[in-house]
JSON list of C-alpha atoms in Angstrom, two decimals:
[
{"chain": "A", "resi": 277, "resn": "UNK", "atom": "CA", "xyz": [-0.03, 0.14, 0.15]},
{"chain": "A", "resi": 278, "resn": "UNK", "atom": "CA", "xyz": [1.18, 3.53, -0.59]},
{"chain": "A", "resi": 279, "resn": "UNK", "atom": "CA", "xyz": [1.57, 6.23, 1.94]},
{"chain": "A", "resi": 280, "resn": "UNK", "atom": "CA", "xyz": [2.68, 9.81, 1.58]},
{"chain": "A", "resi": 281, "resn": "UNK", "atom": "CA", "xyz": [5.56, 10.80, 3.38]},
{"chain": "A", "resi": 282, "resn": "UNK", "atom": "CA", "xyz": [6.54, 14.33, 4.75]},
{"chain": "A", "resi": 283, "resn": "UNK", "atom": "CA", "xyz": [9.65, 15.50, 6.68]},
{"chain": "A", "resi": 284, "resn": "UNK", "atom": "CA", "xyz": [9.30, 18.25, 9.32]},
{"chain": "A", "resi": 285, "resn": "UNK", "atom": "CA", "xyz": [12.87, 18.91, 10.53]},
{"chain": "A", "resi": 286, "resn": "UNK", "atom": "CA", "xyz": [11.96, 22.11, 12.48]},
{"chain": "A", "resi": 287, "resn": "UNK", "atom": "CA", "xyz": [9.45, 20.20, 14.39]},
{"chain": "A", "resi": 288, "resn": "UNK", "atom": "CA", "xyz": [11.97, 17.22, 14.82]},
{"chain": "A", "resi": 289, "resn": "UNK", "atom": "CA", "xyz": [9.60, 14.52, 13.34]},
{"chain": "A", "resi": 290, "resn": "UNK", "atom": "CA", "xyz": [8.21, 12.92, 10.01]},
{"chain": "A", "resi": 291, "resn": "UNK", "atom": "CA", "xyz": [4.36, 12.50, 9.11]},
{"chain": "A", "resi": 292, "resn": "UNK", "atom": "CA", "xyz": [2.63, 9.62, 7.22]},
{"chain": "A", "resi": 293, "resn": "UNK", "atom": "CA", "xyz": [-0.69, 9.61, 5.34]},
{"chain": "A", "resi": 294, "resn": "UNK", "atom": "CA", "xyz": [-2.68, 7.03, 4.05]},
{"chain": "A", "resi": 295, "resn": "UNK", "atom": "CA", "xyz": [-5.54, 7.51, 1.89]},
{"chain": "A", "resi": 296, "resn": "UNK", "atom": "CA", "xyz": [-8.13, 4.59, 1.48]},
{"chain": "A", "resi": 297, "resn": "UNK", "atom": "CA", "xyz": [-8.79, 4.86, -2.45]},
{"chain": "A", "resi": 298, "resn": "UNK", "atom": "CA", "xyz": [-11.00, 1.77, -2.47]},
{"chain": "A", "resi": 299, "resn": "UNK", "atom": "CA", "xyz": [-14.89, 1.39, -2.35]},
{"chain": "A", "resi": 300, "resn": "UNK", "atom": "CA", "xyz": [-14.21, -0.89, 0.83]},
{"chain": "A", "resi": 301, "resn": "UNK", "atom": "CA", "xyz": [-13.43, -0.05, 4.50]},
{"chain": "A", "resi": 302, "resn": "UNK", "atom": "CA", "xyz": [-9.59, -1.32, 5.46]},
{"chain": "A", "resi": 303, "resn": "UNK", "atom": "CA", "xyz": [-7.98, -1.47, 8.63]},
{"chain": "A", "resi": 304, "resn": "UNK", "atom": "CA", "xyz": [-4.16, -0.79, 9.65]},
{"chain": "A", "resi": 305, "resn": "UNK", "atom": "CA", "xyz": [-2.65, -2.73, 12.20]},
{"chain": "A", "resi": 306, "resn": "UNK", "atom": "CA", "xyz": [-0.32, -1.28, 14.97]},
{"chain": "A", "resi": 307, "resn": "UNK", "atom": "CA", "xyz": [2.86, -3.43, 13.56]},
{"chain": "A", "resi": 308, "resn": "UNK", "atom": "CA", "xyz": [2.13, -1.44, 9.99]},
{"chain": "A", "resi": 309, "resn": "UNK", "atom": "CA", "xyz": [0.84, 1.80, 10.88]},
{"chain": "A", "resi": 310, "resn": "UNK", "atom": "CA", "xyz": [1.81, 4.38, 13.59]},
{"chain": "A", "resi": 311, "resn": "UNK", "atom": "CA", "xyz": [-0.50, 5.03, 16.44]},
{"chain": "A", "resi": 312, "resn": "UNK", "atom": "CA", "xyz": [-1.73, 8.54, 17.77]},
{"chain": "A", "resi": 313, "resn": "UNK", "atom": "CA", "xyz": [1.56, 8.79, 19.58]},
{"chain": "A", "resi": 314, "resn": "UNK", "atom": "CA", "xyz": [3.63, 7.74, 16.67]},
{"chain": "A", "resi": 315, "resn": "UNK", "atom": "CA", "xyz": [4.37, 4.49, 18.04]},
{"chain": "A", "resi": 316, "resn": "UNK", "atom": "CA", "xyz": [4.59, 1.42, 15.80]},
{"chain": "A", "resi": 317, "resn": "UNK", "atom": "CA", "xyz": [4.22, -2.21, 17.52]},
{"chain": "A", "resi": 318, "resn": "UNK", "atom": "CA", "xyz": [7.62, -4.02, 17.44]},
{"chain": "A", "resi": 319, "resn": "UNK", "atom": "CA", "xyz": [8.64, -2.93, 14.38]},
{"chain": "A", "resi": 320, "resn": "UNK", "atom": "CA", "xyz": [12.79, -2.12, 14.94]},
{"chain": "A", "resi": 321, "resn": "UNK", "atom": "CA", "xyz": [13.45, -4.98, 12.28]},
{"chain": "A", "resi": 322, "resn": "UNK", "atom": "CA", "xyz": [10.88, -3.69, 9.54]},
{"chain": "A", "resi": 323, "resn": "UNK", "atom": "CA", "xyz": [10.57, 0.38, 9.98]},
{"chain": "A", "resi": 324, "resn": "UNK", "atom": "CA", "xyz": [13.61, 2.53, 9.04]},
{"chain": "A", "resi": 325, "resn": "UNK", "atom": "CA", "xyz": [14.38, 6.10, 8.53]},
{"chain": "A", "resi": 326, "resn": "UNK", "atom": "CA", "xyz": [16.98, 6.20, 5.75]},
{"chain": "A", "resi": 327, "resn": "UNK", "atom": "CA", "xyz": [19.34, 9.67, 6.04]},
{"chain": "A", "resi": 328, "resn": "UNK", "atom": "CA", "xyz": [22.76, 10.02, 4.15]},
{"chain": "A", "resi": 329, "resn": "UNK", "atom": "CA", "xyz": [22.92, 6.38, 3.66]},
{"chain": "A", "resi": 330, "resn": "UNK", "atom": "CA", "xyz": [22.39, 5.13, 7.03]},
{"chain": "A", "resi": 331, "resn": "UNK", "atom": "CA", "xyz": [19.40, 3.43, 8.14]},
{"chain": "A", "resi": 332, "resn": "UNK", "atom": "CA", "xyz": [18.23, 4.18, 11.58]},
{"chain": "A", "resi": 333, "resn": "UNK", "atom": "CA", "xyz": [15.20, 1.59, 12.66]},
{"chain": "A", "resi": 334, "resn": "UNK", "atom": "CA", "xyz": [12.51, 2.68, 14.95]},
{"chain": "A", "resi": 335, "resn": "UNK", "atom": "CA", "xyz": [12.50, 1.64, 18.66]},
{"chain": "A", "resi": 336, "resn": "UNK", "atom": "CA", "xyz": [10.48, -1.12, 19.71]},
{"chain": "A", "resi": 337, "resn": "UNK", "atom": "CA", "xyz": [7.04, -0.21, 21.24]},
{"chain": "A", "resi": 338, "resn": "UNK", "atom": "CA", "xyz": [4.77, -2.74, 22.85]},
{"chain": "A", "resi": 339, "resn": "UNK", "atom": "CA", "xyz": [1.28, -2.02, 21.98]},
{"chain": "A", "resi": 340, "resn": "UNK", "atom": "CA", "xyz": [-0.27, -4.31, 24.33]},
{"chain": "A", "resi": 341, "resn": "UNK", "atom": "CA", "xyz": [-3.76, -5.95, 24.37]},
{"chain": "A", "resi": 342, "resn": "UNK", "atom": "CA", "xyz": [-6.64, -3.73, 22.92]},
{"chain": "A", "resi": 343, "resn": "UNK", "atom": "CA", "xyz": [-10.30, -4.69, 23.71]},
{"chain": "A", "resi": 344, "resn": "UNK", "atom": "CA", "xyz": [-12.11, -5.07, 20.58]},
{"chain": "A", "resi": 345, "resn": "UNK", "atom": "CA", "xyz": [-8.71, -5.11, 18.41]},
{"chain": "A", "resi": 346, "resn": "UNK", "atom": "CA", "xyz": [-5.98, -2.58, 17.89]},
{"chain": "A", "resi": 347, "resn": "UNK", "atom": "CA", "xyz": [-6.55, -2.07, 14.15]},
{"chain": "A", "resi": 348, "resn": "UNK", "atom": "CA", "xyz": [-7.28, 1.35, 12.81]},
{"chain": "A", "resi": 349, "resn": "UNK", "atom": "CA", "xyz": [-10.09, 1.49, 10.76]},
{"chain": "A", "resi": 350, "resn": "UNK", "atom": "CA", "xyz": [-10.09, 3.91, 7.57]},
{"chain": "A", "resi": 351, "resn": "UNK", "atom": "CA", "xyz": [-13.11, 4.22, 5.73]},
{"chain": "A", "resi": 352, "resn": "UNK", "atom": "CA", "xyz": [-13.49, 4.72, 1.85]},
{"chain": "A", "resi": 353, "resn": "UNK", "atom": "CA", "xyz": [-12.25, 8.09, 0.86]},
{"chain": "A", "resi": 354, "resn": "UNK", "atom": "CA", "xyz": [-10.82, 8.83, 4.20]},
{"chain": "A", "resi": 355, "resn": "UNK", "atom": "CA", "xyz": [-7.20, 10.03, 5.08]},
{"chain": "A", "resi": 356, "resn": "UNK", "atom": "CA", "xyz": [-5.28, 9.05, 8.13]},
{"chain": "A", "resi": 357, "resn": "UNK", "atom": "CA", "xyz": [-1.89, 10.77, 9.42]},
{"chain": "A", "resi": 358, "resn": "UNK", "atom": "CA", "xyz": [0.55, 10.18, 12.33]},
{"chain": "A", "resi": 359, "resn": "UNK", "atom": "CA", "xyz": [3.84, 11.87, 13.05]},
{"chain": "A", "resi": 360, "resn": "UNK", "atom": "CA", "xyz": [6.84, 9.74, 14.35]},
{"chain": "A", "resi": 361, "resn": "UNK", "atom": "CA", "xyz": [9.47, 11.79, 16.22]},
{"chain": "A", "resi": 362, "resn": "UNK", "atom": "CA", "xyz": [13.03, 11.63, 15.03]},
{"chain": "A", "resi": 363, "resn": "UNK", "atom": "CA", "xyz": [14.12, 10.58, 18.51]},
{"chain": "A", "resi": 364, "resn": "UNK", "atom": "CA", "xyz": [12.40, 7.03, 18.05]},
{"chain": "A", "resi": 365, "resn": "UNK", "atom": "CA", "xyz": [14.67, 6.54, 15.43]},
{"chain": "A", "resi": 366, "resn": "UNK", "atom": "CA", "xyz": [17.71, 7.66, 17.54]},
{"chain": "A", "resi": 367, "resn": "UNK", "atom": "CA", "xyz": [18.53, 10.24, 14.94]},
{"chain": "A", "resi": 368, "resn": "UNK", "atom": "CA", "xyz": [21.77, 12.46, 15.72]},
{"chain": "A", "resi": 369, "resn": "UNK", "atom": "CA", "xyz": [20.89, 15.97, 15.67]},
{"chain": "A", "resi": 370, "resn": "UNK", "atom": "CA", "xyz": [23.52, 16.52, 13.00]},
{"chain": "A", "resi": 371, "resn": "UNK", "atom": "CA", "xyz": [21.27, 14.88, 10.39]},
{"chain": "A", "resi": 372, "resn": "UNK", "atom": "CA", "xyz": [17.98, 16.41, 11.16]},
{"chain": "A", "resi": 373, "resn": "UNK", "atom": "CA", "xyz": [18.17, 18.84, 8.10]},
{"chain": "A", "resi": 374, "resn": "UNK", "atom": "CA", "xyz": [19.57, 16.34, 5.63]},
{"chain": "A", "resi": 375, "resn": "UNK", "atom": "CA", "xyz": [17.21, 14.86, 3.28]},
{"chain": "A", "resi": 376, "resn": "UNK", "atom": "CA", "xyz": [14.96, 11.59, 4.61]},
{"chain": "A", "resi": 377, "resn": "UNK", "atom": "CA", "xyz": [13.44, 8.95, 3.53]},
{"chain": "A", "resi": 378, "resn": "UNK", "atom": "CA", "xyz": [11.19, 6.44, 5.45]},
{"chain": "A", "resi": 379, "resn": "UNK", "atom": "CA", "xyz": [11.26, 2.61, 5.05]},
{"chain": "A", "resi": 380, "resn": "UNK", "atom": "CA", "xyz": [7.37, 1.78, 6.10]},
{"chain": "A", "resi": 381, "resn": "UNK", "atom": "CA", "xyz": [5.80, -1.53, 4.76]},
{"chain": "A", "resi": 382, "resn": "UNK", "atom": "CA", "xyz": [1.95, -0.65, 4.98]},
{"chain": "A", "resi": 383, "resn": "UNK", "atom": "CA", "xyz": [-0.13, -3.44, 4.91]},
{"chain": "A", "resi": 384, "resn": "UNK", "atom": "CA", "xyz": [-3.87, -2.66, 4.79]},
{"chain": "A", "resi": 385, "resn": "UNK", "atom": "CA", "xyz": [-6.65, -5.36, 4.89]},
{"chain": "A", "resi": 386, "resn": "UNK", "atom": "CA", "xyz": [-10.32, -5.47, 4.16]},
{"chain": "A", "resi": 387, "resn": "UNK", "atom": "CA", "xyz": [-12.27, -5.26, 7.39]},
{"chain": "A", "resi": 388, "resn": "UNK", "atom": "CA", "xyz": [-15.97, -5.43, 8.26]},
{"chain": "A", "resi": 389, "resn": "UNK", "atom": "CA", "xyz": [-18.36, -2.60, 8.46]},
{"chain": "A", "resi": 390, "resn": "UNK", "atom": "CA", "xyz": [-19.31, -1.72, 12.14]},
{"chain": "A", "resi": 391, "resn": "UNK", "atom": "CA", "xyz": [-22.78, -1.91, 12.90]}
]
């Protein structure tokens, strides 16, 4: 799945945006999309900020148990966004103004409509 990536060096963060361009409701799991706090579940081996040829893994985070499930529901046509702090990648201060690329394997799946 594709997402839009924005870098905000003045705010020490990156932002990701995902738009559901299908006619079905989609869900994003916490290991494939940041939560409201910008944390991704156990993703240090799959999510990286690439800066100046170096890959900085995101710090691991344990989402824990979510009653009713932890997936983020994205309705048709809806856009969701989240910000991830540079500190979550351990990015050195001297690289904050350097162009960046995010490796984030976004996986969305069709999920049932809520009643």
